């Protein structure tokens, strides 16, 4: 679980993940993030490494509509920043 996109980008750049992993980016929703930005950087890196069909990305941030469903799935918009579902147990 990553607290923001930048931490996930760092892990992906350094290939600190494997096929079958689920990458969770939280605190990027409308309350926790700066304006609910889209997760374009991390998805581009994942696909650029040939892992787009091999991992899942879950976030409370925005996802570009053209992304392949196998790579990305949006969680509930209940912000983890204010105690929503992705904030539980962290």
Short mmCIF file of the N, C-alpha and C atoms (twelve columns), coordinates in Angstrom:
data_MODEL
# 
_entry.id   MODEL 
# 
loop_
_atom_site.group_PDB 
_atom_site.id 
_atom_site.type_symbol 
_atom_site.label_atom_id 
_atom_site.label_alt_id 
_atom_site.label_comp_id 
_atom_site.label_asym_id 
_atom_site.label_seq_id 
_atom_site.Cartn_x 
_atom_site.Cartn_y 
_atom_site.Cartn_z 
_atom_site.pdbx_PDB_model_num 
ATOM 1   N N  . UNK A 1  0.859   -1.167  0.000   1 
ATOM 2   C CA . UNK A 1  0.000   0.000   0.000   1 
ATOM 3   C C  . UNK A 1  0.904   1.229   0.000   1 
ATOM 4   N N  . UNK A 2  0.573   2.183   -0.855  1 
ATOM 5   C CA . UNK A 2  1.356   3.404   -0.990  1 
ATOM 6   C C  . UNK A 2  0.515   4.599   -0.566  1 
ATOM 7   N N  . UNK A 3  1.125   5.526   0.130   1 
ATOM 8   C CA . UNK A 3  0.415   6.700   0.637   1 
ATOM 9   C C  . UNK A 3  0.124   7.730   -0.434  1 
ATOM 10  N N  . UNK A 4  0.815   7.664   -1.567  1 
ATOM 11  C CA . UNK A 4  0.570   8.596   -2.670  1 
ATOM 12  C C  . UNK A 4  1.190   8.021   -3.943  1 
ATOM 13  N N  . UNK A 5  0.894   8.677   -5.059  1 
ATOM 14  C CA . UNK A 5  1.386   8.177   -6.340  1 
ATOM 15  C C  . UNK A 5  2.911   8.176   -6.410  1 
ATOM 16  N N  . UNK A 6  3.558   9.167   -5.839  1 
ATOM 17  C CA . UNK A 6  5.008   9.269   -5.929  1 
ATOM 18  C C  . UNK A 6  5.713   8.049   -5.321  1 
ATOM 19  N N  . UNK A 7  5.200   7.571   -4.184  1 
ATOM 20  C CA . UNK A 7  5.805   6.389   -3.561  1 
ATOM 21  C C  . UNK A 7  5.607   5.143   -4.429  1 
ATOM 22  N N  . UNK A 8  4.476   5.034   -5.064  1 
ATOM 23  C CA . UNK A 8  4.226   3.899   -5.954  1 
ATOM 24  C C  . UNK A 8  5.105   3.998   -7.198  1 
ATOM 25  N N  . UNK A 9  5.236   5.190   -7.761  1 
ATOM 26  C CA . UNK A 9  6.090   5.395   -8.933  1 
ATOM 27  C C  . UNK A 9  7.521   4.966   -8.610  1 
ATOM 28  N N  . UNK A 10 8.012   5.338   -7.433  1 
ATOM 29  C CA . UNK A 10 9.366   4.964   -7.031  1 
ATOM 30  C C  . UNK A 10 9.516   3.443   -6.981  1 
ATOM 31  N N  . UNK A 11 8.547   2.765   -6.404  1 
ATOM 32  C CA . UNK A 11 8.593   1.300   -6.319  1 
ATOM 33  C C  . UNK A 11 8.551   0.664   -7.701  1 
ATOM 34  N N  . UNK A 12 7.708   1.192   -8.581  1 
ATOM 35  C CA . UNK A 12 7.593   0.634   -9.933  1 
ATOM 36  C C  . UNK A 12 8.883   0.891   -10.711 1 
ATOM 37  N N  . UNK A 13 9.407   2.099   -10.636 1 
ATOM 38  C CA . UNK A 13 10.674  2.399   -11.337 1 
ATOM 39  C C  . UNK A 13 11.789  1.452   -10.911 1 
ATOM 40  N N  . UNK A 14 11.813  1.116   -9.641  1 
ATOM 41  C CA . UNK A 14 12.848  0.231   -9.103  1 
ATOM 42  C C  . UNK A 14 12.444  -1.237  -9.124  1 
ATOM 43  N N  . UNK A 15 11.321  -1.504  -9.795  1 
ATOM 44  C CA . UNK A 15 10.804  -2.870  -9.968  1 
ATOM 45  C C  . UNK A 15 10.680  -3.630  -8.654  1 
ATOM 46  N N  . UNK A 16 10.135  -2.942  -7.660  1 
ATOM 47  C CA . UNK A 16 9.918   -3.553  -6.344  1 
ATOM 48  C C  . UNK A 16 8.511   -4.142  -6.262  1 
ATOM 49  N N  . UNK A 17 8.103   -4.813  -7.315  1 
ATOM 50  C CA . UNK A 17 6.808   -5.476  -7.382  1 
ATOM 51  C C  . UNK A 17 6.944   -6.646  -8.329  1 
ATOM 52  N N  . UNK A 18 5.972   -7.532  -8.294  1 
ATOM 53  C CA . UNK A 18 6.033   -8.748  -9.114  1 
ATOM 54  C C  . UNK A 18 4.688   -9.002  -9.776  1 
ATOM 55  N N  . UNK A 19 4.699   -9.843  -10.774 1 
ATOM 56  C CA . UNK A 19 3.460   -10.271 -11.415 1 
ATOM 57  C C  . UNK A 19 2.540   -10.850 -10.349 1 
ATOM 58  N N  . UNK A 20 1.279   -10.485 -10.416 1 
ATOM 59  C CA . UNK A 20 0.295   -10.964 -9.454  1 
ATOM 60  C C  . UNK A 20 0.085   -10.019 -8.281  1 
ATOM 61  N N  . UNK A 21 0.940   -9.004  -8.151  1 
ATOM 62  C CA . UNK A 21 0.789   -8.036  -7.058  1 
ATOM 63  C C  . UNK A 21 -0.392  -7.109  -7.300  1 
ATOM 64  N N  . UNK A 22 -0.922  -6.600  -6.206  1 
ATOM 65  C CA . UNK A 22 -1.955  -5.567  -6.248  1 
ATOM 66  C C  . UNK A 22 -1.335  -4.305  -5.649  1 
ATOM 67  N N  . UNK A 23 -1.205  -3.270  -6.466  1 
ATOM 68  C CA . UNK A 23 -0.634  -2.008  -6.020  1 
ATOM 69  C C  . UNK A 23 -1.777  -1.092  -5.605  1 
ATOM 70  N N  . UNK A 24 -1.750  -0.627  -4.366  1 
ATOM 71  C CA . UNK A 24 -2.806  0.229   -3.840  1 
ATOM 72  C C  . UNK A 24 -2.220  1.610   -3.567  1 
ATOM 73  N N  . UNK A 25 -2.806  2.622   -4.188  1 
ATOM 74  C CA . UNK A 25 -2.399  4.008   -3.950  1 
ATOM 75  C C  . UNK A 25 -3.561  4.709   -3.272  1 
ATOM 76  N N  . UNK A 26 -3.318  5.215   -2.067  1 
ATOM 77  C CA . UNK A 26 -4.382  5.899   -1.354  1 
ATOM 78  C C  . UNK A 26 -4.013  7.364   -1.114  1 
ATOM 79  N N  . UNK A 27 -4.958  8.100   -0.584  1 
ATOM 80  C CA . UNK A 27 -4.802  9.528   -0.281  1 
ATOM 81  C C  . UNK A 27 -4.643  10.395  -1.522  1 
ATOM 82  N N  . UNK A 28 -5.169  9.942   -2.660  1 
ATOM 83  C CA . UNK A 28 -5.152  10.737  -3.886  1 
ATOM 84  C C  . UNK A 28 -6.562  11.165  -4.300  1 
ATOM 85  N N  . UNK A 29 -7.542  10.892  -3.456  1 
ATOM 86  C CA . UNK A 29 -8.927  11.271  -3.750  1 
ATOM 87  C C  . UNK A 29 -9.147  12.761  -3.591  1 
ATOM 88  N N  . UNK A 30 -10.392 13.211  -3.712  1 
ATOM 89  C CA . UNK A 30 -10.692 14.639  -3.690  1 
ATOM 90  C C  . UNK A 30 -10.332 15.341  -2.386  1 
ATOM 91  N N  . UNK A 31 -10.239 14.616  -1.281  1 
ATOM 92  C CA . UNK A 31 -9.882  15.247  -0.011  1 
ATOM 93  C C  . UNK A 31 -8.379  15.129  0.252   1 
ATOM 94  N N  . UNK A 32 -7.820  13.940  0.104   1 
ATOM 95  C CA . UNK A 32 -6.423  13.710  0.450   1 
ATOM 96  C C  . UNK A 32 -5.426  14.173  -0.587  1 
ATOM 97  N N  . UNK A 33 -5.812  14.141  -1.844  1 
ATOM 98  C CA . UNK A 33 -4.876  14.495  -2.905  1 
ATOM 99  C C  . UNK A 33 -5.053  15.923  -3.390  1 
ATOM 100 N N  . UNK A 34 -4.107  16.350  -4.188  1 
ATOM 101 C CA . UNK A 34 -4.227  17.701  -4.755  1 
ATOM 102 C C  . UNK A 34 -5.189  17.714  -5.944  1 
ATOM 103 N N  . UNK A 35 -6.465  17.759  -5.666  1 
ATOM 104 C CA . UNK A 35 -7.460  17.873  -6.745  1 
ATOM 105 C C  . UNK A 35 -7.806  16.588  -7.450  1 
ATOM 106 N N  . UNK A 36 -7.570  15.454  -6.836  1 
ATOM 107 C CA . UNK A 36 -7.904  14.144  -7.404  1 
ATOM 108 C C  . UNK A 36 -7.283  13.938  -8.783  1 
ATOM 109 N N  . UNK A 37 -5.985  14.009  -8.827  1 
ATOM 110 C CA . UNK A 37 -5.264  13.858  -10.094 1 
ATOM 111 C C  . UNK A 37 -5.353  12.435  -10.627 1 
ATOM 112 N N  . UNK A 38 -5.130  12.304  -11.922 1 
ATOM 113 C CA . UNK A 38 -5.186  10.989  -12.556 1 
ATOM 114 C C  . UNK A 38 -3.862  10.265  -12.381 1 
ATOM 115 N N  . UNK A 39 -3.915  8.958   -12.293 1 
ATOM 116 C CA . UNK A 39 -2.738  8.129   -12.051 1 
ATOM 117 C C  . UNK A 39 -2.070  7.722   -13.364 1 
ATOM 118 N N  . UNK A 40 -1.799  8.696   -14.210 1 
ATOM 119 C CA . UNK A 40 -1.239  8.420   -15.535 1 
ATOM 120 C C  . UNK A 40 0.223   7.993   -15.475 1 
ATOM 121 N N  . UNK A 41 1.004   8.602   -14.592 1 
ATOM 122 C CA . UNK A 41 2.435   8.294   -14.521 1 
ATOM 123 C C  . UNK A 41 2.711   6.857   -14.155 1 
ATOM 124 N N  . UNK A 42 2.072   6.401   -13.100 1 
ATOM 125 C CA . UNK A 42 2.332   5.041   -12.632 1 
ATOM 126 C C  . UNK A 42 1.784   3.999   -13.614 1 
ATOM 127 N N  . UNK A 43 0.643   4.259   -14.212 1 
ATOM 128 C CA . UNK A 43 0.113   3.287   -15.176 1 
ATOM 129 C C  . UNK A 43 0.993   3.222   -16.416 1 
ATOM 130 N N  . UNK A 44 1.532   4.359   -16.847 1 
ATOM 131 C CA . UNK A 44 2.441   4.362   -18.002 1 
ATOM 132 C C  . UNK A 44 3.699   3.558   -17.698 1 
ATOM 133 N N  . UNK A 45 4.233   3.710   -16.495 1 
ATOM 134 C CA . UNK A 45 5.416   2.940   -16.110 1 
ATOM 135 C C  . UNK A 45 5.122   1.441   -16.064 1 
ATOM 136 N N  . UNK A 46 3.989   1.085   -15.484 1 
ATOM 137 C CA . UNK A 46 3.624   -0.328  -15.383 1 
ATOM 138 C C  . UNK A 46 3.509   -0.946  -16.774 1 
ATOM 139 N N  . UNK A 47 2.805   -0.279  -17.668 1 
ATOM 140 C CA . UNK A 47 2.655   -0.804  -19.029 1 
ATOM 141 C C  . UNK A 47 3.966   -0.771  -19.787 1 
ATOM 142 N N  . UNK A 48 4.783   0.262   -19.555 1 
ATOM 143 C CA . UNK A 48 6.082   0.352   -20.211 1 
ATOM 144 C C  . UNK A 48 7.012   -0.783  -19.819 1 
ATOM 145 N N  . UNK A 49 6.828   -1.324  -18.639 1 
ATOM 146 C CA . UNK A 49 7.624   -2.461  -18.172 1 
ATOM 147 C C  . UNK A 49 7.001   -3.800  -18.569 1 
ATOM 148 N N  . UNK A 50 5.924   -3.738  -19.329 1 
ATOM 149 C CA . UNK A 50 5.281   -4.969  -19.774 1 
ATOM 150 C C  . UNK A 50 4.493   -5.688  -18.692 1 
ATOM 151 N N  . UNK A 51 4.101   -4.947  -17.641 1 
ATOM 152 C CA . UNK A 51 3.413   -5.573  -16.511 1 
ATOM 153 C C  . UNK A 51 1.932   -5.196  -16.424 1 
ATOM 154 N N  . UNK A 52 1.440   -4.474  -17.396 1 
ATOM 155 C CA . UNK A 52 0.076   -3.978  -17.355 1 
ATOM 156 C C  . UNK A 52 -1.001  -5.036  -17.244 1 
ATOM 157 N N  . UNK A 53 -0.739  -6.186  -17.776 1 
ATOM 158 C CA . UNK A 53 -1.712  -7.278  -17.715 1 
ATOM 159 C C  . UNK A 53 -1.391  -8.257  -16.584 1 
ATOM 160 N N  . UNK A 54 -0.365  -7.926  -15.787 1 
ATOM 161 C CA . UNK A 54 0.094   -8.860  -14.773 1 
ATOM 162 C C  . UNK A 54 -0.076  -8.374  -13.341 1 
ATOM 163 N N  . UNK A 55 -0.445  -7.108  -13.170 1 
ATOM 164 C CA . UNK A 55 -0.677  -6.547  -11.840 1 
ATOM 165 C C  . UNK A 55 -1.999  -5.790  -11.841 1 
ATOM 166 N N  . UNK A 56 -2.486  -5.511  -10.649 1 
ATOM 167 C CA . UNK A 56 -3.691  -4.685  -10.505 1 
ATOM 168 C C  . UNK A 56 -3.313  -3.393  -9.802  1 
ATOM 169 N N  . UNK A 57 -3.988  -2.321  -10.173 1 
ATOM 170 C CA . UNK A 57 -3.782  -1.026  -9.540  1 
ATOM 171 C C  . UNK A 57 -5.112  -0.569  -8.977  1 
ATOM 172 N N  . UNK A 58 -5.137  -0.307  -7.682  1 
ATOM 173 C CA . UNK A 58 -6.349  0.170   -7.012  1 
ATOM 174 C C  . UNK A 58 -6.029  1.519   -6.390  1 
ATOM 175 N N  . UNK A 59 -6.902  2.492   -6.596  1 
ATOM 176 C CA . UNK A 59 -6.655  3.832   -6.068  1 
ATOM 177 C C  . UNK A 59 -7.960  4.556   -5.768  1 
ATOM 178 N N  . UNK A 60 -7.860  5.531   -4.871  1 
ATOM 179 C CA . UNK A 60 -8.994  6.420   -4.652  1 
ATOM 180 C C  . UNK A 60 -8.851  7.666   -5.517  1 
ATOM 181 N N  . UNK A 61 -7.780  7.745   -6.273  1 
ATOM 182 C CA . UNK A 61 -7.577  8.836   -7.220  1 
ATOM 183 C C  . UNK A 61 -8.326  8.553   -8.511  1 
ATOM 184 N N  . UNK A 62 -8.157  9.427   -9.475  1 
ATOM 185 C CA . UNK A 62 -8.841  9.280   -10.766 1 
ATOM 186 C C  . UNK A 62 -8.038  8.376   -11.691 1 
ATOM 187 N N  . UNK A 63 -8.748  7.637   -12.516 1 
ATOM 188 C CA . UNK A 63 -8.118  6.790   -13.514 1 
ATOM 189 C C  . UNK A 63 -8.608  7.202   -14.891 1 
ATOM 190 N N  . UNK A 64 -7.695  7.276   -15.835 1 
ATOM 191 C CA . UNK A 64 -8.023  7.667   -17.200 1 
ATOM 192 C C  . UNK A 64 -8.966  6.633   -17.799 1 
ATOM 193 N N  . UNK A 65 -10.055 7.052   -18.414 1 
ATOM 194 C CA . UNK A 65 -11.062 6.103   -18.928 1 
ATOM 195 C C  . UNK A 65 -10.539 5.091   -19.937 1 
ATOM 196 N N  . UNK A 66 -9.462  5.396   -20.644 1 
ATOM 197 C CA . UNK A 66 -8.960  4.482   -21.675 1 
ATOM 198 C C  . UNK A 66 -8.064  3.381   -21.120 1 
ATOM 199 N N  . UNK A 67 -7.804  3.389   -19.809 1 
ATOM 200 C CA . UNK A 67 -6.941  2.357   -19.235 1 
ATOM 201 C C  . UNK A 67 -7.578  0.987   -19.370 1 
ATOM 202 N N  . UNK A 68 -6.754  -0.010  -19.529 1 
ATOM 203 C CA . UNK A 68 -7.266  -1.370  -19.613 1 
ATOM 204 C C  . UNK A 68 -7.748  -1.815  -18.246 1 
ATOM 205 N N  . UNK A 69 -8.890  -2.431  -18.212 1 
ATOM 206 C CA . UNK A 69 -9.516  -2.829  -16.949 1 
ATOM 207 C C  . UNK A 69 -8.651  -3.788  -16.142 1 
ATOM 208 N N  . UNK A 70 -7.828  -4.600  -16.816 1 
ATOM 209 C CA . UNK A 70 -6.995  -5.559  -16.093 1 
ATOM 210 C C  . UNK A 70 -5.959  -4.860  -15.214 1 
ATOM 211 N N  . UNK A 71 -5.629  -3.639  -15.558 1 
ATOM 212 C CA . UNK A 71 -4.600  -2.928  -14.801 1 
ATOM 213 C C  . UNK A 71 -5.180  -2.064  -13.701 1 
ATOM 214 N N  . UNK A 72 -6.329  -1.490  -13.913 1 
ATOM 215 C CA . UNK A 72 -6.776  -0.467  -12.976 1 
ATOM 216 C C  . UNK A 72 -8.225  -0.656  -12.554 1 
ATOM 217 N N  . UNK A 73 -8.477  -0.348  -11.300 1 
ATOM 218 C CA . UNK A 73 -9.825  -0.399  -10.763 1 
ATOM 219 C C  . UNK A 73 -9.944  0.664   -9.698  1 
ATOM 220 N N  . UNK A 74 -10.976 1.467   -9.759  1 
ATOM 221 C CA . UNK A 74 -11.146 2.536   -8.766  1 
ATOM 222 C C  . UNK A 74 -11.907 2.014   -7.564  1 
ATOM 223 N N  . UNK A 75 -11.385 2.291   -6.378  1 
ATOM 224 C CA . UNK A 75 -12.091 1.920   -5.160  1 
ATOM 225 C C  . UNK A 75 -13.140 2.980   -4.850  1 
ATOM 226 N N  . UNK A 76 -13.908 2.738   -3.873  1 
ATOM 227 C CA . UNK A 76 -14.921 3.691   -3.433  1 
ATOM 228 C C  . UNK A 76 -14.298 5.050   -3.224  1 
ATOM 229 N N  . UNK A 77 -15.051 6.085   -3.511  1 
ATOM 230 C CA . UNK A 77 -14.552 7.445   -3.352  1 
ATOM 231 C C  . UNK A 77 -14.569 7.906   -1.897  1 
ATOM 232 N N  . UNK A 78 -14.868 7.026   -0.984  1 
ATOM 233 C CA . UNK A 78 -14.798 7.386   0.437   1 
ATOM 234 C C  . UNK A 78 -13.322 7.507   0.796   1 
ATOM 235 N N  . UNK A 79 -12.893 8.715   0.963   1 
ATOM 236 C CA . UNK A 79 -11.478 9.018   1.124   1 
ATOM 237 C C  . UNK A 79 -10.841 8.380   2.344   1 
ATOM 238 N N  . UNK A 80 -9.722  7.673   2.132   1 
ATOM 239 C CA . UNK A 80 -8.981  7.138   3.265   1 
ATOM 240 C C  . UNK A 80 -8.442  8.275   4.143   1 
ATOM 241 N N  . UNK A 81 -8.237  9.427   3.533   1 
ATOM 242 C CA . UNK A 81 -7.733  10.596  4.253   1 
ATOM 243 C C  . UNK A 81 -8.628  10.958  5.438   1 
ATOM 244 N N  . UNK A 82 -9.931  10.658  5.295   1 
ATOM 245 C CA . UNK A 82 -10.878 10.966  6.378   1 
ATOM 246 C C  . UNK A 82 -11.476 9.706   6.994   1 
ATOM 247 N N  . UNK A 83 -10.725 8.600   6.898   1 
ATOM 248 C CA . UNK A 83 -11.152 7.362   7.532   1 
ATOM 249 C C  . UNK A 83 -11.984 6.440   6.668   1 
ATOM 250 N N  . UNK A 84 -11.966 6.640   5.354   1 
ATOM 251 C CA . UNK A 84 -12.689 5.761   4.433   1 
ATOM 252 C C  . UNK A 84 -12.094 4.366   4.388   1 
ATOM 253 N N  . UNK A 85 -12.621 3.456   3.541   1 
ATOM 254 C CA . UNK A 85 -12.226 2.060   3.542   1 
ATOM 255 C C  . UNK A 85 -10.729 1.800   3.340   1 
ATOM 256 N N  . UNK A 86 -10.066 2.561   2.506   1 
ATOM 257 C CA . UNK A 86 -8.644  2.304   2.258   1 
ATOM 258 C C  . UNK A 86 -7.779  2.765   3.431   1 
ATOM 259 N N  . UNK A 87 -8.367  3.528   4.348   1 
ATOM 260 C CA . UNK A 87 -7.622  3.992   5.516   1 
ATOM 261 C C  . UNK A 87 -7.639  2.990   6.650   1 
ATOM 262 N N  . UNK A 88 -8.512  2.005   6.576   1 
ATOM 263 C CA . UNK A 88 -8.666  1.023   7.663   1 
ATOM 264 C C  . UNK A 88 -7.496  0.066   7.691   1 
ATOM 265 N N  . UNK A 89 -6.984  -0.160  8.859   1 
ATOM 266 C CA . UNK A 89 -5.951  -1.161  9.044   1 
ATOM 267 C C  . UNK A 89 -4.575  -0.789  8.529   1 
ATOM 268 N N  . UNK A 90 -4.366  0.450   8.157   1 
ATOM 269 C CA . UNK A 90 -3.060  0.836   7.608   1 
ATOM 270 C C  . UNK A 90 -2.083  1.174   8.702   1 
# 
